[in-house]
Amino acid sequence: MAAALDHFSDRLIAGARADLLALAKIPFIKSRTARVFWENGFRTVATIANADPAELLPVLMQAQPNKIRLKGKDNDKYEEKLMVKAKVISDAANKIWRHQMQAELELEEE
Protein backbone atom coordinates (compact mmCIF):
# COMPACT_ATOMS: atom_id res chain seq x y z
CA MET A 1 0.00 0.00 0.00
CA ALA A 2 2.79 2.42 0.92
CA ALA A 3 4.62 1.68 -2.34
CA ALA A 4 1.48 2.37 -4.35
CA LEU A 5 0.91 5.62 -2.47
CA ASP A 6 4.51 6.73 -3.11
CA HIS A 7 4.14 5.86 -6.79
CA PHE A 8 0.95 7.84 -7.27
CA SER A 9 2.15 10.81 -5.22
CA ASP A 10 5.21 10.99 -7.50
CA ARG A 11 2.89 10.96 -10.52
CA LEU A 12 0.75 13.74 -9.06
CA ILE A 13 3.77 15.87 -8.19
CA ALA A 14 5.38 15.41 -11.59
CA GLY A 15 2.13 15.56 -13.55
CA ALA A 16 3.56 12.89 -15.80
CA ARG A 17 2.98 9.34 -16.99
CA ALA A 18 4.91 6.61 -15.20
CA ASP A 19 7.45 6.35 -18.04
CA LEU A 20 8.34 10.03 -17.64
CA LEU A 21 8.77 10.02 -13.86
CA ALA A 22 12.46 9.13 -13.96
CA LEU A 23 13.13 12.06 -16.28
CA ALA A 24 11.07 14.40 -14.07
CA LYS A 25 13.47 13.72 -11.19
CA ILE A 26 16.20 15.62 -13.05
CA PRO A 27 16.40 19.34 -12.16
CA PHE A 28 14.76 21.66 -14.73
CA ILE A 29 12.81 18.76 -16.23
CA LYS A 30 9.13 18.83 -15.34
CA SER A 31 6.30 16.95 -17.03
CA ARG A 32 6.12 19.00 -20.25
CA THR A 33 9.89 19.08 -20.68
CA ALA A 34 10.09 15.36 -19.90
CA ARG A 35 7.63 14.69 -22.72
CA VAL A 36 9.71 16.76 -25.14
CA PHE A 37 12.87 14.88 -24.13
CA TRP A 38 10.99 11.58 -24.55
CA GLU A 39 9.73 12.54 -28.00
CA ASN A 40 13.29 13.47 -29.03
CA GLY A 41 14.69 10.06 -28.07
CA PHE A 42 15.96 10.90 -24.58
CA ARG A 43 13.83 8.28 -22.85
CA THR A 44 15.97 7.40 -19.85
CA VAL A 45 18.18 9.15 -17.35
CA ALA A 46 21.09 7.25 -18.92
CA THR A 47 20.47 8.68 -22.40
CA ILE A 48 20.47 12.20 -20.97
CA ALA A 49 23.54 11.43 -18.84
CA ASN A 50 25.43 10.17 -21.89
CA ALA A 51 24.46 13.14 -24.07
CA ASP A 52 26.61 16.20 -24.53
CA PRO A 53 24.92 19.30 -23.06
CA ALA A 54 24.98 20.84 -26.55
CA GLU A 55 22.72 17.98 -27.70
CA LEU A 56 20.22 18.90 -24.99
CA LEU A 57 20.03 22.57 -25.99
CA PRO A 58 17.68 22.13 -28.99
CA VAL A 59 15.38 19.98 -26.88
CA LEU A 60 15.23 22.65 -24.18
CA MET A 61 14.48 25.27 -26.84
CA GLN A 62 11.72 23.08 -28.22
CA ALA A 63 10.24 22.68 -24.73
CA GLN A 64 9.88 26.47 -24.46
CA PRO A 65 8.67 27.53 -27.92
CA ASN A 66 7.27 30.91 -26.86
CA LYS A 67 10.71 32.20 -25.94
CA ILE A 68 12.35 31.28 -29.27
CA ARG A 69 11.12 34.46 -30.96
CA LEU A 70 13.88 36.57 -29.41
CA LYS A 71 16.25 38.48 -31.69
CA GLY A 72 19.98 39.20 -31.67
CA LYS A 73 21.63 39.69 -28.29
CA ASP A 74 18.48 38.67 -26.43
CA ASN A 75 18.52 35.34 -28.25
CA ASP A 76 22.23 34.85 -27.52
CA LYS A 77 21.65 35.50 -23.81
CA TYR A 78 18.70 33.14 -23.83
CA GLU A 79 20.77 30.38 -25.47
CA GLU A 80 23.54 30.94 -22.92
CA LYS A 81 21.00 30.53 -20.10
CA LEU A 82 19.66 27.37 -21.68
CA MET A 83 23.19 26.00 -22.10
CA VAL A 84 23.79 26.51 -18.37
CA LYS A 85 20.54 24.61 -17.73
CA ALA A 86 21.64 21.87 -20.15
CA LYS A 87 24.89 21.46 -18.20
CA VAL A 88 23.01 21.28 -14.89
CA ILE A 89 20.64 18.71 -16.40
CA SER A 90 23.55 16.66 -17.76
CA ASP A 91 25.44 16.75 -14.45
CA ALA A 92 22.33 15.84 -12.44
CA ALA A 93 21.43 13.03 -14.84
CA ASN A 94 24.97 11.66 -14.48
CA LYS A 95 24.68 11.75 -10.70
CA ILE A 96 21.27 10.01 -10.73
CA TRP A 97 22.49 7.43 -13.25
CA ARG A 98 25.62 6.67 -11.18
CA HIS A 99 23.43 6.14 -8.10
CA GLN A 100 21.15 3.82 -10.08
CA MET A 101 24.10 1.80 -11.36
CA GLN A 102 25.60 1.59 -7.86
CA ALA A 103 22.27 0.36 -6.46
CA GLU A 104 22.03 -2.28 -9.21
CA LEU A 105 25.57 -3.47 -8.50
CA GLU A 106 24.81 -3.75 -4.80
CA LEU A 107 21.69 -5.80 -5.55
CA GLU A 108 23.67 -8.15 -7.79
CA GLU A 109 26.28 -8.68 -5.06
CA GLU A 110 23.66 -9.79 -2.53
Coordinates of C-alpha atoms in Angstrom, one line a residue:
M1 CA 0.0 0.0 0.0
A2 CA 2.8 2.4 0.9
A3 CA 4.6 1.7 -2.3
A4 CA 1.5 2.4 -4.4
L5 CA 0.9 5.6 -2.5
D6 CA 4.5 6.7 -3.1
H7 CA 4.1 5.9 -6.8
F8 CA 0.9 7.8 -7.3
S9 CA 2.1 10.8 -5.2
D10 CA 5.2 11.0 -7.5
R11 CA 2.9 11.0 -10.5
L12 CA 0.8 13.7 -9.1
I13 CA 3.8 15.9 -8.2
A14 CA 5.4 15.4 -11.6
G15 CA 2.1 15.6 -13.5
A16 CA 3.6 12.9 -15.8
R17 CA 3.0 9.3 -17.0
A18 CA 4.9 6.6 -15.2
D19 CA 7.4 6.3 -18.0
L20 CA 8.3 10.0 -17.6
L21 CA 8.8 10.0 -13.9
A22 CA 12.5 9.1 -14.0
L23 CA 13.1 12.1 -16.3
A24 CA 11.1 14.4 -14.1
K25 CA 13.5 13.7 -11.2
I26 CA 16.2 15.6 -13.1
P27 CA 16.4 19.3 -12.2
F28 CA 14.8 21.7 -14.7
I29 CA 12.8 18.8 -16.2
K30 CA 9.1 18.8 -15.3
S31 CA 6.3 17.0 -17.0
R32 CA 6.1 19.0 -20.3
T33 CA 9.9 19.1 -20.7
A34 CA 10.1 15.4 -19.9
R35 CA 7.6 14.7 -22.7
V36 CA 9.7 16.8 -25.1
F37 CA 12.9 14.9 -24.1
W38 CA 11.0 11.6 -24.5
E39 CA 9.7 12.5 -28.0
N40 CA 13.3 13.5 -29.0
G41 CA 14.7 10.1 -28.1
F42 CA 16.0 10.9 -24.6
R43 CA 13.8 8.3 -22.9
T44 CA 16.0 7.4 -19.9
V45 CA 18.2 9.2 -17.4
A46 CA 21.1 7.2 -18.9
T47 CA 20.5 8.7 -22.4
I48 CA 20.5 12.2 -21.0
A49 CA 23.5 11.4 -18.8
N50 CA 25.4 10.2 -21.9
A51 CA 24.5 13.1 -24.1
D52 CA 26.6 16.2 -24.5
P53 CA 24.9 19.3 -23.1
A54 CA 25.0 20.8 -26.6
E55 CA 22.7 18.0 -27.7
L56 CA 20.2 18.9 -25.0
L57 CA 20.0 22.6 -26.0
P58 CA 17.7 22.1 -29.0
V59 CA 15.4 20.0 -26.9
L60 CA 15.2 22.7 -24.2
M61 CA 14.5 25.3 -26.8
Q62 CA 11.7 23.1 -28.2
A63 CA 10.2 22.7 -24.7
Q64 CA 9.9 26.5 -24.5
P65 CA 8.7 27.5 -27.9
N66 CA 7.3 30.9 -26.9
K67 CA 10.7 32.2 -25.9
I68 CA 12.4 31.3 -29.3
R69 CA 11.1 34.5 -31.0
L70 CA 13.9 36.6 -29.4
K71 CA 16.2 38.5 -31.7
G72 CA 20.0 39.2 -31.7
K73 CA 21.6 39.7 -28.3
D74 CA 18.5 38.7 -26.4
N75 CA 18.5 35.3 -28.3
D76 CA 22.2 34.9 -27.5
K77 CA 21.7 35.5 -23.8
Y78 CA 18.7 33.1 -23.8
E79 CA 20.8 30.4 -25.5
E80 CA 23.5 30.9 -22.9
K81 CA 21.0 30.5 -20.1
L82 CA 19.7 27.4 -21.7
M83 CA 23.2 26.0 -22.1
V84 CA 23.8 26.5 -18.4
K85 CA 20.5 24.6 -17.7
A86 CA 21.6 21.9 -20.1
K87 CA 24.9 21.5 -18.2
V88 CA 23.0 21.3 -14.9
I89 CA 20.6 18.7 -16.4
S90 CA 23.5 16.7 -17.8
D91 CA 25.4 16.7 -14.5
A92 CA 22.3 15.8 -12.4
A93 CA 21.4 13.0 -14.8
N94 CA 25.0 11.7 -14.5
K95 CA 24.7 11.8 -10.7
I96 CA 21.3 10.0 -10.7
W97 CA 22.5 7.4 -13.2
R98 CA 25.6 6.7 -11.2
H99 CA 23.4 6.1 -8.1
Q100 CA 21.1 3.8 -10.1
M101 CA 24.1 1.8 -11.4
Q102 CA 25.6 1.6 -7.9
A103 CA 22.3 0.4 -6.5
E104 CA 22.0 -2.3 -9.2
L105 CA 25.6 -3.5 -8.5
E106 CA 24.8 -3.8 -4.8
L107 CA 21.7 -5.8 -5.6
E108 CA 23.7 -8.1 -7.8
E109 CA 26.3 -8.7 -5.1
E110 CA 23.7 -9.8 -2.5

